[in-house]
Short mmCIF file of C-alpha atoms and ligand atoms in Angstrom, two decimals:
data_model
loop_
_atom_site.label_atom_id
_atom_site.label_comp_id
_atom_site.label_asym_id
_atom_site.label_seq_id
_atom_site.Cartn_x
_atom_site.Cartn_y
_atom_site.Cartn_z
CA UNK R 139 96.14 59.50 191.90
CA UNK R 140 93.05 60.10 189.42
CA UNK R 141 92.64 62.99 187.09
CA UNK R 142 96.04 63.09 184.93
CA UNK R 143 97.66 66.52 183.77
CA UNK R 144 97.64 67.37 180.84
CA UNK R 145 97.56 64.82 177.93
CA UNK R 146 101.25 64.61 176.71
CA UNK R 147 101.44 63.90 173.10
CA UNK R 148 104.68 61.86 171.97
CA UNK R 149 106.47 61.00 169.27
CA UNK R 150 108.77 58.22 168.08
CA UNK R 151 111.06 58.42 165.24
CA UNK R 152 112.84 55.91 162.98
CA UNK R 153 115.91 54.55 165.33
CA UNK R 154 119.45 53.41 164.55
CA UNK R 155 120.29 50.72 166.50
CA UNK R 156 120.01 50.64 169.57
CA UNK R 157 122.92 49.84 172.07
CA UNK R 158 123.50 49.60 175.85
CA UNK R 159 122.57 48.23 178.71
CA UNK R 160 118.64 49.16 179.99
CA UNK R 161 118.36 49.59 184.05
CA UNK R 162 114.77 48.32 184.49
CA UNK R 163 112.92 49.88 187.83
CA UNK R 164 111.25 46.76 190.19
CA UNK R 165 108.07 44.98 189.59
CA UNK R 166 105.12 46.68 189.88
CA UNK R 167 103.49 43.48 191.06
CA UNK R 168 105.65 42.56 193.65
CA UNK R 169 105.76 46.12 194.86
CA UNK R 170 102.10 46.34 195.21
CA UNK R 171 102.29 43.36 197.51
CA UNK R 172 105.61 43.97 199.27
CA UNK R 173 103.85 47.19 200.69
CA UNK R 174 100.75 45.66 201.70
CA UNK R 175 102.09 42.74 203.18
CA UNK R 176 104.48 45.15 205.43
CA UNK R 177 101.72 46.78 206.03
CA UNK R 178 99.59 43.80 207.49
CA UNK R 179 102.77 41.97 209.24
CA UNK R 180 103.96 43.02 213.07
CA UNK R 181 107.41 45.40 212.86
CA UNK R 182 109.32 46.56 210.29
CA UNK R 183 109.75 45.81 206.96
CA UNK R 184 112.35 47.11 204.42
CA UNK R 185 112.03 46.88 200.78
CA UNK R 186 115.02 47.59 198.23
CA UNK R 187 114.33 48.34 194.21
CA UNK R 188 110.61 49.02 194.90
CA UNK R 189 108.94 50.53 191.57
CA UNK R 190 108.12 54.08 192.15
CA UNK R 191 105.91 54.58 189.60
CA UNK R 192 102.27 56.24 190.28
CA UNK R 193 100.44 52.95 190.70
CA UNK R 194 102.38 51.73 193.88
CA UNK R 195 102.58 55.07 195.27
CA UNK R 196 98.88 55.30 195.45
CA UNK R 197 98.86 51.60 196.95
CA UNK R 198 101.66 53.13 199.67
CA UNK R 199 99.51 56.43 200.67
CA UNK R 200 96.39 53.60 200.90
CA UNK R 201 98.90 51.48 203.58
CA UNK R 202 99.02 55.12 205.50
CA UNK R 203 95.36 55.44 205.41
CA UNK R 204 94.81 51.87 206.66
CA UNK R 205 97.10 52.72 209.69
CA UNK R 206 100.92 51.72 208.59
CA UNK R 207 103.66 53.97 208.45
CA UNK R 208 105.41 53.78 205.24
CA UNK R 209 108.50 56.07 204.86
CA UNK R 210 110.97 56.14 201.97
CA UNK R 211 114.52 57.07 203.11
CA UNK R 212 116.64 59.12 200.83
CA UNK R 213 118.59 56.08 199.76
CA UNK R 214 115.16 54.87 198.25
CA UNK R 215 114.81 52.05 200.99
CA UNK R 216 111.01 52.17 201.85
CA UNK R 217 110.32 51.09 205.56
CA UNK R 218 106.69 50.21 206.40
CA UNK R 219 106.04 50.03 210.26
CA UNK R 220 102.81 47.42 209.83
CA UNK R 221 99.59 46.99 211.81
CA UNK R 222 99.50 43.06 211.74
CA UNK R 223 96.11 41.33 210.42
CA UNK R 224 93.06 42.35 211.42
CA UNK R 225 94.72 45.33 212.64
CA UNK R 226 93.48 47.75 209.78
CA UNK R 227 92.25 51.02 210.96
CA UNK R 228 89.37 52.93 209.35
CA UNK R 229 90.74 55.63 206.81
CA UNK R 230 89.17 59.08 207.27
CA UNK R 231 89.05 59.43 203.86
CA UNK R 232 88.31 57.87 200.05
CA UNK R 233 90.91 55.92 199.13
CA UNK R 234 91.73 56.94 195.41
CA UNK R 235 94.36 54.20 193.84
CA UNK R 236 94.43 56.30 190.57
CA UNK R 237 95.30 53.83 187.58
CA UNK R 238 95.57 50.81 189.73
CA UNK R 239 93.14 47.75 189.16
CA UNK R 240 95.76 45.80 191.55
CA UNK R 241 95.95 48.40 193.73
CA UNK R 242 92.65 48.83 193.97
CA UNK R 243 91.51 45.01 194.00
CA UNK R 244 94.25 43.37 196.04
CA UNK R 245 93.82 46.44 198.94
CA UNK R 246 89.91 45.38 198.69
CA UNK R 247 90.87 41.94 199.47
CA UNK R 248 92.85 42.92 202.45
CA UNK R 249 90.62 45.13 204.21
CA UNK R 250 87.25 42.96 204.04
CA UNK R 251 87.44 40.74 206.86
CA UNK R 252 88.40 43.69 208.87
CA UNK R 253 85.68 45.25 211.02
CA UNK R 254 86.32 48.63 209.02
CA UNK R 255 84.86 50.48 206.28
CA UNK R 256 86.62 52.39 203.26
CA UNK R 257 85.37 53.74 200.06
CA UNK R 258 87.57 53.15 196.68
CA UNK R 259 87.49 55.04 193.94
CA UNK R 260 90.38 55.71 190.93
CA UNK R 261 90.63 57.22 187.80
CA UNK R 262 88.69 57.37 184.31
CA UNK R 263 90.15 54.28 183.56
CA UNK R 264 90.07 52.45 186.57
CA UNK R 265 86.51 53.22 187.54
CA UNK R 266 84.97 51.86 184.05
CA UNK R 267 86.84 48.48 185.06
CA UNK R 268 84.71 45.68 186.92
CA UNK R 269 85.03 45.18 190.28
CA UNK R 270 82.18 42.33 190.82
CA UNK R 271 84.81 40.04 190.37
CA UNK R 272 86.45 40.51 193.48
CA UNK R 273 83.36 41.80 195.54
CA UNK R 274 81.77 38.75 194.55
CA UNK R 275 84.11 36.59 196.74
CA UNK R 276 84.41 38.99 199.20
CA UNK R 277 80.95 38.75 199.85
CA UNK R 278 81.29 35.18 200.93
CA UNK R 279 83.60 36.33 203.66
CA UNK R 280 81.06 38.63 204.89
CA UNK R 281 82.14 41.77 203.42
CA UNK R 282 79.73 43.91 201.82
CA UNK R 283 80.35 45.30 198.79
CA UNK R 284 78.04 49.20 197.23
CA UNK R 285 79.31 50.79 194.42
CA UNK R 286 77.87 51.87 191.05
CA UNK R 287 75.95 50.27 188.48
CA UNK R 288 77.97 46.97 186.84
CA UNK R 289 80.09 46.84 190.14
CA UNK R 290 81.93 49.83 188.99
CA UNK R 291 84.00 52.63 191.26
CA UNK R 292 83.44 54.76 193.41
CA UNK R 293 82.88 51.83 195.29
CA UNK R 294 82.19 51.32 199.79
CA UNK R 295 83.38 48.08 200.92
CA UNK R 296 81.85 47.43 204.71
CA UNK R 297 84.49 44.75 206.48
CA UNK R 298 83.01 41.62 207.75
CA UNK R 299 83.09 41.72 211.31
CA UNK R 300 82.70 38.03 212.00
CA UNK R 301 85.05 36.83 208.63
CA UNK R 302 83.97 32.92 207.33
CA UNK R 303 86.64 31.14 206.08
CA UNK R 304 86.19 30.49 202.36
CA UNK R 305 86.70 28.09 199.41
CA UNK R 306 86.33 29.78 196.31
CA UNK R 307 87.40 28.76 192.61
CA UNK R 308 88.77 31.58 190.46
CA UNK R 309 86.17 32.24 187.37
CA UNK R 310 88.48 34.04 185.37
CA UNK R 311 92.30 33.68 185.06
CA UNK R 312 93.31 36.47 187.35
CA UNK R 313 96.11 36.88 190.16
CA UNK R 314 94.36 40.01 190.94
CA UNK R 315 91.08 37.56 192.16
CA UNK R 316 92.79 34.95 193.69
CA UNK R 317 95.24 37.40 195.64
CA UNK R 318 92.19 39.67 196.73
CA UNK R 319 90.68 35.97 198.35
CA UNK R 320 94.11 35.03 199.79
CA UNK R 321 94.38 38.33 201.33
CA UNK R 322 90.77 38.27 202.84
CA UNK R 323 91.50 34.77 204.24
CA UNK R 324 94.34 36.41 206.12
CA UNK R 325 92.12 37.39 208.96
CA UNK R 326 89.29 34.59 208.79
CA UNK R 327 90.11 31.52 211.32
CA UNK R 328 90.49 28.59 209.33
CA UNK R 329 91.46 27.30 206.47
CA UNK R 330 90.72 29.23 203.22
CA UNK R 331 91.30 27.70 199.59
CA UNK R 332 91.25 28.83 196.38
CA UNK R 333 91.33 27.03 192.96
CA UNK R 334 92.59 28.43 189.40
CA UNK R 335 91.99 26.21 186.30
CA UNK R 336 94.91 28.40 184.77
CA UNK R 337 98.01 29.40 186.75
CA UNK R 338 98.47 32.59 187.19
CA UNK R 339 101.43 35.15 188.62
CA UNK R 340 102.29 33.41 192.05
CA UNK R 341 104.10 36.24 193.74
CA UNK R 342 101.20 36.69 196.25
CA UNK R 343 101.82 33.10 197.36
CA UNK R 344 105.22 33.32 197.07
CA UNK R 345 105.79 36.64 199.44
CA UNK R 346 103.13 35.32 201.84
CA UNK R 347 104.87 32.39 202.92
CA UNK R 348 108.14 34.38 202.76
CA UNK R 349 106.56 36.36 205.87
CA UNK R 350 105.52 32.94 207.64
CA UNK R 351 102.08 32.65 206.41
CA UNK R 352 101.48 28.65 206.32
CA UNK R 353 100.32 28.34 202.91
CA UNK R 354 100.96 25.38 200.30
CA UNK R 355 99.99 24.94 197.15
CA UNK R 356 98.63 21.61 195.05
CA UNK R 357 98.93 21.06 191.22
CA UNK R 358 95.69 18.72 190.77
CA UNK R 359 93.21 17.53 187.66
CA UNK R 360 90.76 20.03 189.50
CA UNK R 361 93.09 22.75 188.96
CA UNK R 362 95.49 24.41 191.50
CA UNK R 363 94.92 24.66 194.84
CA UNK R 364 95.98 27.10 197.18
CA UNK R 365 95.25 26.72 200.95
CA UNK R 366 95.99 29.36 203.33
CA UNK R 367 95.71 29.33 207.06
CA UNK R 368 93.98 32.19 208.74
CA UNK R 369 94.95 34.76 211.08
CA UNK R 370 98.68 33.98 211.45
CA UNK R 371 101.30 36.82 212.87
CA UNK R 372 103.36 37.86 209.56
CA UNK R 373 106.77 38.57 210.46
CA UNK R 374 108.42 41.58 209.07
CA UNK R 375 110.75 41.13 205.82
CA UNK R 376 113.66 42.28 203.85
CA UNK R 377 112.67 42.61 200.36
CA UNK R 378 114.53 43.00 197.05
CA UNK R 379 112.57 43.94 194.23
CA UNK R 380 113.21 42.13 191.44
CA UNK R 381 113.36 43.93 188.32
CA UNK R 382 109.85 43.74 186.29
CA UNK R 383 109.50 41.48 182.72
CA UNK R 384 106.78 43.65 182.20
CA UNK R 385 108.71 46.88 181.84
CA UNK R 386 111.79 44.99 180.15
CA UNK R 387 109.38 44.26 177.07
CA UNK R 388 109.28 47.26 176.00
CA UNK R 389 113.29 47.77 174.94
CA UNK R 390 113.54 44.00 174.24
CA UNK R 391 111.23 44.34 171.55
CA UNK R 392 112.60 47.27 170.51
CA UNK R 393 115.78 46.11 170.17
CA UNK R 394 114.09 43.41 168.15
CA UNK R 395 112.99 45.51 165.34
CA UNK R 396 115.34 48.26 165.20
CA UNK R 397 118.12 47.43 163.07
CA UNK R 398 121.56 46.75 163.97
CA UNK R 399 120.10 46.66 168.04
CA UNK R 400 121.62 44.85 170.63
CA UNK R 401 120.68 45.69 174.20
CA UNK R 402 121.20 43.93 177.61
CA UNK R 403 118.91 44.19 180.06
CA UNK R 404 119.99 42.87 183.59
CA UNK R 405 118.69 40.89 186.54
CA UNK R 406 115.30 40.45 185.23
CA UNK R 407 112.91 38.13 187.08
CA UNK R 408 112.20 34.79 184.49
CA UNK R 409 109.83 33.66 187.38
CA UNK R 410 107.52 31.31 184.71
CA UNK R 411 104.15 32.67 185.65
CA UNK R 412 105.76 35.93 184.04
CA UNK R 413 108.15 34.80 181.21
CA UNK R 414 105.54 33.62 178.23
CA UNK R 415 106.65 36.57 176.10
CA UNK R 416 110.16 35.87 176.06
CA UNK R 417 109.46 32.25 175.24
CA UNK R 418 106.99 33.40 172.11
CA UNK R 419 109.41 35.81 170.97
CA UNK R 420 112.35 32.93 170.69
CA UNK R 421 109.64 30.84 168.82
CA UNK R 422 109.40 33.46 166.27
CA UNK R 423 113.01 33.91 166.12
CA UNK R 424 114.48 36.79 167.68
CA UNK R 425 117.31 36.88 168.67
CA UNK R 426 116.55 36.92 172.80
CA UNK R 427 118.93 34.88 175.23
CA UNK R 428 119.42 34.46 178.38
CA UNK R 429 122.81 35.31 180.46
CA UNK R 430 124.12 34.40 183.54
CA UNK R 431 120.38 32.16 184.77
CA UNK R 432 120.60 32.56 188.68
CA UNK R 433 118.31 32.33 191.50
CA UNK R 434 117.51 35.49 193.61
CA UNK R 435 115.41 36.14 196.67
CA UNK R 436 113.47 32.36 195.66
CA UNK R 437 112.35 33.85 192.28
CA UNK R 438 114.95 32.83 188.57
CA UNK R 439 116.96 35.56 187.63
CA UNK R 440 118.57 36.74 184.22
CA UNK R 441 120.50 38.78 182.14
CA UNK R 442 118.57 39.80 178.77
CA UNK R 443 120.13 40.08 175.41
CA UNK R 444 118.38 41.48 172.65
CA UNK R 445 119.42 42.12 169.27
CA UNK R 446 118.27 43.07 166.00
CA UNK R 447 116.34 40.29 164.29
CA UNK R 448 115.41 40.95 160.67
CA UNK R 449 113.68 36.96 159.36
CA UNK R 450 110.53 37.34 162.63
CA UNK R 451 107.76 35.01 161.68
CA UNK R 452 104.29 35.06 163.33
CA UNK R 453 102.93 32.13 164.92
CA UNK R 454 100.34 30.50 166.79
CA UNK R 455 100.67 31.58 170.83
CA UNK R 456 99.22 28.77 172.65
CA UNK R 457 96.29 29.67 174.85
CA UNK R 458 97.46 28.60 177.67
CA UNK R 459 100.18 30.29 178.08
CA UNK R 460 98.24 33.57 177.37
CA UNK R 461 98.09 34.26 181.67
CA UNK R 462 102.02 34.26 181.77
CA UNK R 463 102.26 37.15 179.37
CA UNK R 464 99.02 38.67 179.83
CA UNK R 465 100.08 42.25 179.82
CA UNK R 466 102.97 41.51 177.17
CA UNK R 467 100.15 40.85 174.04
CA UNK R 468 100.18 44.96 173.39
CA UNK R 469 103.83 44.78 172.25
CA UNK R 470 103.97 41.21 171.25
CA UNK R 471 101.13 42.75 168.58
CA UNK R 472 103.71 45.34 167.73
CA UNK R 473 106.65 42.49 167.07
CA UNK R 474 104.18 40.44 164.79
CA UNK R 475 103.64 43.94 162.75
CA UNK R 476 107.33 43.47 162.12
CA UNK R 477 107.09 39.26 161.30
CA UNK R 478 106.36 37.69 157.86
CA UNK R 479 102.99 36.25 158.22
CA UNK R 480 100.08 36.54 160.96
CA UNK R 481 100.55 36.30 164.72
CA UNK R 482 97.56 34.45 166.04
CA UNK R 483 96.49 35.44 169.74
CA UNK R 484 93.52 33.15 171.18
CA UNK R 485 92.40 32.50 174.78
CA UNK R 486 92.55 36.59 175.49
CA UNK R 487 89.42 38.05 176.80
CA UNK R 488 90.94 39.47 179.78
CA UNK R 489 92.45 41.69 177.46
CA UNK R 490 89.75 43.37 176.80
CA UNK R 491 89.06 44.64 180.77
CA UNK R 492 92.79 45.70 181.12
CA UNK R 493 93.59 49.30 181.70
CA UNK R 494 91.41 49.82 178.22
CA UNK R 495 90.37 46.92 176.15
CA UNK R 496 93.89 46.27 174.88
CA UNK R 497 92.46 44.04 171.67
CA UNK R 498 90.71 47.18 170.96
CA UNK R 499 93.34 49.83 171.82
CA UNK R 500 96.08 48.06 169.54
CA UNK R 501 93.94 46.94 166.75
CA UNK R 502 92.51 50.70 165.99
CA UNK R 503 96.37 51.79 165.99
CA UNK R 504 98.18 49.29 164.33
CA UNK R 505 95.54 49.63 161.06
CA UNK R 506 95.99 53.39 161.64
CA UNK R 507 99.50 52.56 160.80
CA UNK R 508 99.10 50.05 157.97
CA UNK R 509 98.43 46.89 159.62
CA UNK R 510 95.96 44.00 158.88
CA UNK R 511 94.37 43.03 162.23
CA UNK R 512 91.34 40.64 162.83
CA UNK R 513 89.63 40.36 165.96
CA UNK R 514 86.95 38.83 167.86
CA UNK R 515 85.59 38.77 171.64
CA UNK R 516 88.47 36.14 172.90
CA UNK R 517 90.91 36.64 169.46
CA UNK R 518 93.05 38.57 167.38
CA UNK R 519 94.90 38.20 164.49
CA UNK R 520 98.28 40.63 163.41
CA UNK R 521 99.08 40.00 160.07
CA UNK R 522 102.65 41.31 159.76
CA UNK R 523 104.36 42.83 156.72
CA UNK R 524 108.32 41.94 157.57
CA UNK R 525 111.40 44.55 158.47
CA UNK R 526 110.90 47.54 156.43
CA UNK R 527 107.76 47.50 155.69
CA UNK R 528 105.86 48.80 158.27
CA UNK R 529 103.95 52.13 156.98
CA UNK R 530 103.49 54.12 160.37
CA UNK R 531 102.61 57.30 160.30
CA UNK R 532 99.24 57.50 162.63
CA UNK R 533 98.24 59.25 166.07
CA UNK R 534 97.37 56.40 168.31
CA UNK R 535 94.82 57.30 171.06
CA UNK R 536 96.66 55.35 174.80
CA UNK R 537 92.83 55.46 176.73
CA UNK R 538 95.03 56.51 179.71
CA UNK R 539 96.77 52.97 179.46
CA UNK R 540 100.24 53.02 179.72
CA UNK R 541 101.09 49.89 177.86
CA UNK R 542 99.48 50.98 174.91
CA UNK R 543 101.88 54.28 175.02
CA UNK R 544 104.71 52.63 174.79
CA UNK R 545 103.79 49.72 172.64
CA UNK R 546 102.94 52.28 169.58
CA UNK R 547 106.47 54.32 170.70
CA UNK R 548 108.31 50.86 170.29
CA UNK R 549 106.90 50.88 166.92
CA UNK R 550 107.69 53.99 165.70
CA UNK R 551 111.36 53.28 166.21
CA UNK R 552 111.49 50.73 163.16
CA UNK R 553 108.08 52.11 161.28
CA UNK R 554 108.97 53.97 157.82
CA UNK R 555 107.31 56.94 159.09
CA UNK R 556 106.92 58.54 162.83
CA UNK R 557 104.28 56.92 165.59
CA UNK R 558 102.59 59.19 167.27
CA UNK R 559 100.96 58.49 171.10
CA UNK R 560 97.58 61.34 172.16
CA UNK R 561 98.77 61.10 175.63
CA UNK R 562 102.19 59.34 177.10
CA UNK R 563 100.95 60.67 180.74
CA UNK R 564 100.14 57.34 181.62
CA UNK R 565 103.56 55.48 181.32
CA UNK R 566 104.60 57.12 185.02
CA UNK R 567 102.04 54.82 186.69
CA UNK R 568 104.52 51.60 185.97
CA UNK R 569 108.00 53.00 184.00
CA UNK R 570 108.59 56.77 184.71
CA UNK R 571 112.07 56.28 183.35
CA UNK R 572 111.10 54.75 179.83
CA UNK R 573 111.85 58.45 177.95
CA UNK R 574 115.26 59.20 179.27
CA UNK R 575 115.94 55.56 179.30
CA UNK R 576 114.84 54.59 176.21
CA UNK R 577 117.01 58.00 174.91
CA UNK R 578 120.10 56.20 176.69
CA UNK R 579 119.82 53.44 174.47
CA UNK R 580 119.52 55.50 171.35
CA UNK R 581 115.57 55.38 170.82
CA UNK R 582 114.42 59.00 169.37
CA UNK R 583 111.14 59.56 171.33
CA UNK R 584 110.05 63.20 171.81
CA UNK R 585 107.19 64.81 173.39
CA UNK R 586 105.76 67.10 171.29
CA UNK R 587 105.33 70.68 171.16
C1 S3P P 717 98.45 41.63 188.17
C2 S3P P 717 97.61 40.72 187.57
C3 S3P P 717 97.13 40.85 186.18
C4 S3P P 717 97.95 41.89 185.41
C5 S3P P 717 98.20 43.13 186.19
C6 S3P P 717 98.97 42.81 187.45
C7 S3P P 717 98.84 41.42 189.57
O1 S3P P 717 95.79 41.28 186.20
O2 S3P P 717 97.29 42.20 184.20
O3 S3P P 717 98.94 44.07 185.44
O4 S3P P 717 99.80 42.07 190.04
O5 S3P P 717 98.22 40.58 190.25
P1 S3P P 717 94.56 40.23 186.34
O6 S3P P 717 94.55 39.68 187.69
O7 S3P P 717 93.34 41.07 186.06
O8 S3P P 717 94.80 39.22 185.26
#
């Protein structure tokens, strides 16, 4: 929901190591999608280890306002009793998806080539982010797209009655774009194709043919190509959530540069449109493996193991995998802090229309706390100082982006002096158990006052 309480200041303290094994809550991606593709298939579907963090629970009260019935059962099974496509009804009132830019984008996509009309809107955050990038290919569907000046939020999307098929290439490496397009093509007869130079998260893909969509997807020299046929019936699923990389960052890295670590963090989806952090971080040495490699529910499965790694050494991250680990580059940035030598990041604009602009967010903090950082528009440079050298010390502002909370908390664990965050409110939109479990592994992260 927009508007936050309260800001909640927090601080993390100089750790010993820390030990255990960290329960991470489902992805956040796949969550998103799980509820709206219940919501658009005929009969019931039932989803196990959904994230309930703030972000999807705005997405599920959207699914309610679109016409689905989503209940959560007190064993934390969510059932979602869905409309089928094209069977969206018009919600009586603004839809608010609070933090959400996939919430907000993806539910855009799946409403536009309905004959309905809906107004959008979110929080600070979320309504400074741009939205022509999904409005722009809605509009070739027939959708029509008002909102405020620079395609911002509060936004009114008017569904196309008559929906065109379309065949749109993806401008900017986003699963958020090219799942809004799928989603529209749902309910437009025909074929409907879209192309990404870079390949991005594929869970979209992935769950829609899981609920019988015909879909199939090409690796070519033009790019990728994903063609969709319209207007099929989805059939209602069983879905287990897999755990989210995303979330499991956070304590890996910590584990990472807190001395004498060594944390396991189970089941953990290592599907490789998601994985490019865990890859970097072996590159620069840590000391990251992977247990018991398994298949689950079509996506690769793993144990983590993280432990203490004091010889880190910055490197080059190849541009293209930056769209594997796009939300990862926060706490990679903190990890580098802790390397010998810089940590070169290229091929990362999108970072910079994230939640905040995230080259922005972490650079400001990270000198605040001692750090050499160079950046430019698509670029950014962490110069790291080694294990036990990392001043800390500074009050890092989040911009109600709850990556950059607990990126600058990671670092205070192994920092020579505390890390504080303005405003740790935000974390609760994808991890509301990072404090107590973070605590359970030994971290010493208050809120303060
Ligand atoms: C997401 C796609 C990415 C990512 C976001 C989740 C998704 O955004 O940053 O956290 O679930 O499709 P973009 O599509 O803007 O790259």
């Amino acid at each position: 929901m927009s508007g936050h309480g309260a800001p909640i200041p927090m601080t993390s303290h100089r750790s010993g190591g820390l030990a255990g094994t960290a329960d991470i809550p489902g992805d956040k991606s796949i969550s998103h999608r799980a509820l709206i593709l219940g919501a658009l298939s005929v009969g019931e579907t039932m989803v196990t280890g959904l994230l309930e963090g703030q972000d999807v629970l705005d997405t599920a009260r959207a699914m309610r306002a679109f016409g689905a019935e989503v209940v959560r059962d007190d064993d934390g099974t969510w059932r979602i009793h869905g409309v089928g496509v094209g069977g969206f009804a018009e919600p009586d009132q603004v839809i608010d998806c609070g933090n959400s830019g996939t919430g907000v984008r993806l539910i855009m996509g799946a409403m536009a080539t309905s004959p309905v009309t809906a107004t959008f809107t979110g929080d600070a955050s979320l309504n400074k982010r741009p939205m022509a990038r999904v409005t722009d290919p809605l509009a070739l569907f027939g959708a029509q797209a008002v909102g405020r000046s620079g395609g911002r939020l509060p936004m009114t999307i008017v569904g196309a009655r008559d929906p065109l098929p379309v065949r749109y290439t993806v401008p900017v490496p986003s699963a958020q774009v090219k799942s809004a397009v799928l989603l529209a093509g749902l309910n437009a007869p025909g074929q409907t194709v879209v192309i990404e130079h870079e390949a991005t998260r594929d869970h979209t893909e992935r769950m829609l043919a899981g609920f019988g969509a015909q879909i199939t997807t090409e690796d070519t020299a033009e790019g990728r190509i994903i063609t969709l046929e319209g207007q099929p019936e989805l059939s209602p699923q069983t879905i287990a959530v897999p755990r989210d990389p995303s979330s499991a960052a956070f304590p890996v890295c910590a584990a990472l540069i807190t001395e004498g670590s060594d944390v396991l963090v189970p089941n953990i989806g290592l599907n490789p449109t998601r994985a490019g952090l865990f890859t970097t971080l072996q590159e620069m040495g840590a000391d990251l493996s992977y247990e018991n490699l398994r298949e689950e529910g079509g996506e690769p499965v793993a144990d983590l193991r993280a432990s203490f790694s004091p010889d880190l050494k910055g490197i080059e991250v190849p541009p293209e995998r930056a769209a594997s680990m796009i939300d990862e580059y926060p706490v990679l940035s903190v990890v580098a802090a802790f390397a010998q030598g810089a940590t070169v990041m290229r091929g990362v604009k999108e970072l910079r229309v994230k939640e905040s602009d995230r080259i922005e967010a972490m650079a400001t903090g990270l000198r605040a706390n001692g750090i050499k950082v160079e950046d430019g528009p698509d670029w950014w440079i962490v110069h790291g100082r080694g294990h036990g050298d990392v001043p800390g010390g500074a009050t890092c502002a989040s911009h109600l982006d709850h990556r950059i909370a607990m990126s600058f908390l990671v670092m205070g664990l192994a920092a020579n002096q505390p890390v504080t965050v303005d405003d740790g409110g935000p974390i609760a939109t994808s991890f509301p158990i990072f404090e107590p479990l973070m605590a359970s592994l030994g971290a010493d992260i208050r809120r303060d006052g």
